[in-house]
XYZ file of C-alpha atoms in Angstrom:
341
model
C 56.836 41.846 -29.831
C 54.634 44.281 -27.918
C 53.785 41.616 -25.316
C 57.489 40.863 -24.834
C 58.200 44.581 -24.254
C 55.425 44.871 -21.669
C 56.694 41.778 -19.839
C 60.251 43.210 -19.641
C 58.868 46.532 -18.389
C 56.822 44.811 -15.657
C 59.832 42.813 -14.477
C 61.892 46.036 -14.334
C 59.242 47.838 -12.282
C 58.992 44.879 -9.894
C 62.776 44.887 -9.458
C 62.806 48.642 -8.669
C 59.919 48.202 -6.236
C 61.662 45.360 -4.399
C 64.985 47.200 -4.231
C 63.285 50.293 -2.802
C 61.843 48.323 0.134
C 63.837 48.763 3.346
C 65.302 45.740 5.059
C 63.319 44.846 8.157
C 64.897 46.334 11.292
C 66.066 43.979 14.022
C 64.394 44.818 17.307
C 66.733 45.048 20.278
C 66.145 42.481 23.052
C 63.997 43.712 25.936
C 65.894 44.261 29.193
C 64.347 42.280 32.046
C 65.309 40.616 35.306
C 65.048 36.851 35.504
C 65.272 34.307 38.293
C 65.533 30.553 38.402
C 62.478 28.787 39.812
C 63.335 27.479 43.280
C 61.936 24.899 45.612
C 58.937 25.821 47.723
C 59.064 24.833 51.373
C 56.358 24.176 53.881
C 55.774 26.178 57.044
C 58.931 26.819 58.998
C 60.691 28.526 56.079
C 59.941 32.025 54.815
C 61.507 33.131 51.541
C 61.900 36.677 50.224
C 63.633 38.570 47.438
C 66.390 40.830 48.757
C 69.002 43.314 47.556
C 72.685 43.261 48.501
C 73.901 46.474 50.162
C 77.366 47.671 51.144
C 78.304 47.652 54.837
C 79.263 51.314 54.650
C 79.665 53.974 51.945
C 82.271 56.757 52.306
C 82.032 59.849 50.084
C 85.527 61.142 49.221
C 85.913 64.836 48.314
C 88.451 67.661 47.987
C 88.506 70.399 50.630
C 88.898 73.226 48.108
C 87.693 74.163 44.629
C 89.821 73.359 41.595
C 90.107 71.546 38.273
C 90.644 67.786 38.479
C 93.865 67.025 36.600
C 93.794 63.227 36.798
C 91.633 60.398 38.075
C 93.754 57.527 39.360
C 90.953 54.984 39.903
C 87.902 53.661 38.074
C 84.512 52.387 39.137
C 84.611 48.866 40.567
C 88.321 49.011 41.412
C 89.550 47.786 44.792
C 91.508 50.467 46.681
C 93.540 50.461 49.900
C 93.569 53.139 52.570
C 95.992 55.929 51.569
C 95.875 55.066 47.843
C 95.718 58.010 45.415
C 92.197 58.668 44.106
C 92.565 61.894 42.100
C 94.817 64.924 41.608
C 93.797 68.570 41.328
C 95.724 71.247 39.407
C 98.159 72.535 42.073
C 99.901 75.375 40.176
C 98.307 78.125 42.273
C 98.842 76.237 45.535
C 102.542 75.744 44.766
C 102.919 79.430 43.900
C 101.475 80.391 47.287
C 103.800 77.869 48.932
C 106.854 79.532 47.403
C 105.675 82.894 48.741
C 105.164 81.413 52.203
C 108.622 79.837 52.132
C 110.170 83.190 51.198
C 108.400 84.918 54.102
C 109.548 82.171 56.463
C 113.160 82.606 55.323
C 112.937 86.380 55.769
C 111.455 86.034 59.259
C 114.144 83.522 60.297
C 116.898 85.782 58.987
C 115.564 88.736 61.009
C 115.252 86.497 64.055
C 118.892 85.380 63.841
C 120.210 88.942 63.341
C 118.238 90.477 66.178
C 118.796 87.536 68.538
C 122.418 88.635 69.130
C 121.259 92.114 70.090
C 118.578 90.671 72.363
C 121.066 88.350 74.061
C 123.427 91.327 74.673
C 120.577 93.352 76.125
C 120.805 95.948 73.316
C 117.290 95.300 71.927
C 114.114 96.555 73.598
C 111.879 93.690 74.758
C 108.886 95.045 72.822
C 110.788 94.892 69.525
C 111.980 91.342 70.272
C 108.395 90.191 70.936
C 107.387 91.680 67.571
C 110.124 89.724 65.790
C 109.079 86.474 67.475
C 105.464 87.156 66.479
C 106.443 87.594 62.814
C 108.311 84.277 62.890
C 105.238 82.522 64.322
C 102.962 84.097 61.687
C 105.297 83.082 58.861
C 105.456 79.523 60.217
C 101.642 79.283 60.369
C 101.274 80.595 56.794
C 103.871 78.074 55.622
C 101.979 75.183 57.249
C 98.724 76.311 55.599
C 100.431 76.597 52.199
C 101.930 73.099 52.541
C 98.528 71.686 53.496
C 96.918 73.340 50.453
C 99.453 71.627 48.198
C 98.904 68.277 49.923
C 95.120 68.683 49.632
C 95.459 68.759 45.835
C 96.032 65.007 46.120
C 92.920 63.070 47.128
C 93.647 59.748 48.853
C 91.355 56.986 50.064
C 90.496 57.375 53.772
C 89.390 53.715 53.939
C 89.837 50.489 51.998
C 87.049 49.183 49.774
C 85.579 49.173 46.280
C 85.188 52.358 44.229
C 81.482 52.893 43.687
C 80.049 55.704 41.620
C 82.522 58.229 40.124
C 80.843 61.638 40.121
C 83.657 63.897 38.846
C 85.851 63.297 35.794
C 89.259 64.646 34.752
C 88.947 68.197 33.405
C 85.886 69.030 35.490
C 85.835 71.496 38.392
C 85.471 69.904 41.797
C 83.714 71.891 44.507
C 84.569 71.729 48.218
C 82.846 68.761 49.901
C 81.487 67.529 46.535
C 81.863 63.738 46.365
C 84.398 62.742 43.708
C 83.927 59.008 44.276
C 82.214 56.818 46.836
C 84.202 54.004 48.439
C 82.124 51.003 49.449
C 83.099 48.703 52.285
C 82.035 45.244 51.067
C 84.199 43.084 53.336
C 80.863 42.412 54.983
C 77.609 43.107 53.148
C 74.001 43.393 54.210
C 71.077 41.839 52.375
C 67.916 43.920 52.717
C 64.464 42.337 52.419
C 60.989 43.777 52.947
C 59.090 41.588 55.418
C 55.300 41.870 55.877
C 54.244 42.906 59.364
C 52.445 39.575 59.840
C 55.710 37.655 59.338
C 58.003 39.973 61.296
C 57.311 38.434 64.719
C 58.763 35.072 63.615
C 62.172 36.665 62.853
C 64.671 37.691 65.525
C 68.312 38.781 65.629
C 69.579 35.177 65.517
C 67.066 33.500 63.167
C 69.008 31.161 60.810
C 68.942 32.300 57.191
C 70.224 31.135 53.821
C 71.072 33.626 51.066
C 71.384 32.674 47.384
C 72.781 35.127 44.819
C 72.298 33.809 41.302
C 74.542 36.438 39.665
C 77.687 34.919 41.212
C 76.426 31.436 42.061
C 76.841 32.009 45.800
C 74.819 30.287 48.532
C 75.814 31.360 52.037
C 74.530 31.398 55.593
C 73.343 34.730 56.933
C 74.555 36.261 60.171
C 73.169 38.836 62.589
C 69.755 40.311 61.683
C 68.649 43.919 62.143
C 64.929 44.688 62.050
C 63.619 48.094 61.032
C 61.158 49.880 63.273
C 59.360 52.051 60.679
C 56.910 50.403 58.254
C 56.426 51.360 54.626
C 53.185 53.333 54.500
C 51.959 51.639 51.297
C 53.082 48.017 51.624
C 53.087 47.675 55.445
C 56.454 45.937 55.285
C 59.536 46.413 57.441
C 63.135 46.457 56.198
C 65.169 43.557 57.574
C 68.943 43.434 56.997
C 71.069 40.304 57.315
C 74.851 40.588 57.718
C 76.833 38.333 55.382
C 80.609 37.773 55.414
C 82.108 38.588 52.015
C 85.868 37.871 52.213
C 86.268 37.344 48.451
C 84.194 40.472 47.639
C 82.067 38.607 45.100
C 78.806 39.931 46.511
C 78.348 43.482 45.230
C 75.767 46.164 46.034
C 72.629 45.931 43.907
C 72.717 42.175 43.308
C 69.404 40.351 43.698
C 69.322 37.683 46.407
C 66.890 35.004 47.514
C 66.638 34.960 51.311
C 65.146 32.065 53.294
C 64.528 32.377 57.041
C 64.353 29.136 59.025
C 61.704 29.963 61.628
C 61.291 26.372 62.876
C 58.729 23.682 62.132
C 58.483 21.406 59.110
C 60.885 21.518 56.190
C 59.296 19.230 53.603
C 59.545 20.289 49.980
C 56.265 21.244 48.313
C 56.773 21.868 44.601
C 58.329 25.094 43.258
C 58.006 28.797 43.984
C 58.547 32.110 42.222
C 58.435 35.759 43.355
C 54.945 37.247 43.422
C 56.035 39.827 40.821
C 56.549 37.046 38.243
C 52.873 35.980 38.191
C 50.634 37.841 35.705
C 46.895 37.645 34.992
C 45.223 37.467 31.575
C 42.037 39.337 30.709
C 40.111 36.077 31.178
C 41.503 35.623 34.686
C 44.054 32.871 33.963
C 47.421 33.190 35.690
C 50.713 32.842 33.815
C 54.431 33.555 34.016
C 56.889 34.479 31.276
C 59.389 31.628 30.956
C 62.706 32.125 29.148
C 63.665 29.533 26.528
C 67.205 28.484 25.580
C 67.197 30.951 22.651
C 66.403 33.839 25.050
C 62.793 34.194 23.858
C 59.924 34.409 26.352
C 56.758 32.338 26.302
C 53.486 32.660 28.179
C 53.184 29.664 30.535
C 49.971 29.107 32.483
C 50.397 28.177 36.141
C 48.310 27.032 39.083
C 48.860 28.797 42.401
C 49.336 27.041 45.742
C 50.149 28.847 48.985
C 52.335 31.892 49.576
C 55.349 32.392 51.851
C 56.627 35.939 52.264
C 56.800 37.537 48.823
C 57.081 34.158 47.076
C 54.183 32.121 45.734
C 54.107 28.332 45.409
C 53.166 26.884 42.021
C 51.265 23.610 41.825
C 51.799 23.245 38.061
C 53.123 24.998 34.991
C 56.877 25.347 35.483
C 59.670 23.082 36.654
C 62.508 23.567 39.100
C 65.417 25.415 37.476
C 63.421 27.131 34.710
C 64.030 30.843 34.305
C 61.114 33.235 34.693
C 60.898 37.002 34.256
C 60.430 38.835 37.576
C 60.825 42.454 36.386
C 59.990 44.115 33.058
C 56.935 41.948 32.234
C 55.041 44.938 30.825
C 57.429 45.068 27.835
C 56.833 41.488 26.725
C 54.776 39.621 24.179
C 54.961 36.029 22.960
C 58.379 35.279 21.434
C 60.080 38.513 22.521
C 63.858 38.283 22.777
C 65.125 39.288 26.217
C 68.421 40.003 27.953
C 68.940 39.838 31.703
C 69.998 43.241 33.046
């Protein structure tokens, strides 16, 4: 009987102990940037990682201080020139307008009454000039008051895509403070950093091919602009390629793969990845983080071939089309779940 009691007590304690244990927490996936492994090309083609930029950014702001009553657009929305962006509380401006209208009416009334005397020669010229001056002053004040009311409505000066919204409804907008930025993306520019040793092979009309994985676009580049000031640390120059974007699918901030055709051979030589994707173990072996179908990463050893631009050719280890991590590698360990940011 005593043994039975002790056994029941032990089972009860085990049950309490198990129920008091917390359920294991699920770790959130690590945010990284990934890229599909592409073909490596022989001399004649230089490939770089680039960033899509807007053609032009226009900051839109109120001309006076006031509380924003309503925002009529949102980030990412396409807007046309003249379209309403935001409205400011216009109660004070309308009150001043009524006062200006009353002064204008009073000045006009005096003008009409004294005009008869002036026409009959019964009014001194000095007094008539004073009346005309008051009419002109009232008209100027009325125009200013009307403009102040109109300025409480903020409209788009150009067509484009609404970028960052910096003021929200209910907040006080300051004069010349950007409320939103409108981005002209009818044509975009793809910026790449080119090493000084490769810059001489690129000119304003060098053929280029731009691939943007985020939207599945592969397009031909247009006119090329070369920067004239090098980065002090990397000794690279910014090169920008104009790209037509009639459907507005290419958006600022997207990662692009840029290949310059500088002449020569074009034979395919295995696969290539950005230099940032290749890591080194403590023992000296090189590897990349490959992304499996279940979104987990795995350490994959690779053998390095040559380099072109900021890409490196791989002789072995990964296959064409595999996804590798190019940013955020410091957060990873074997089997980590990832999400592409």
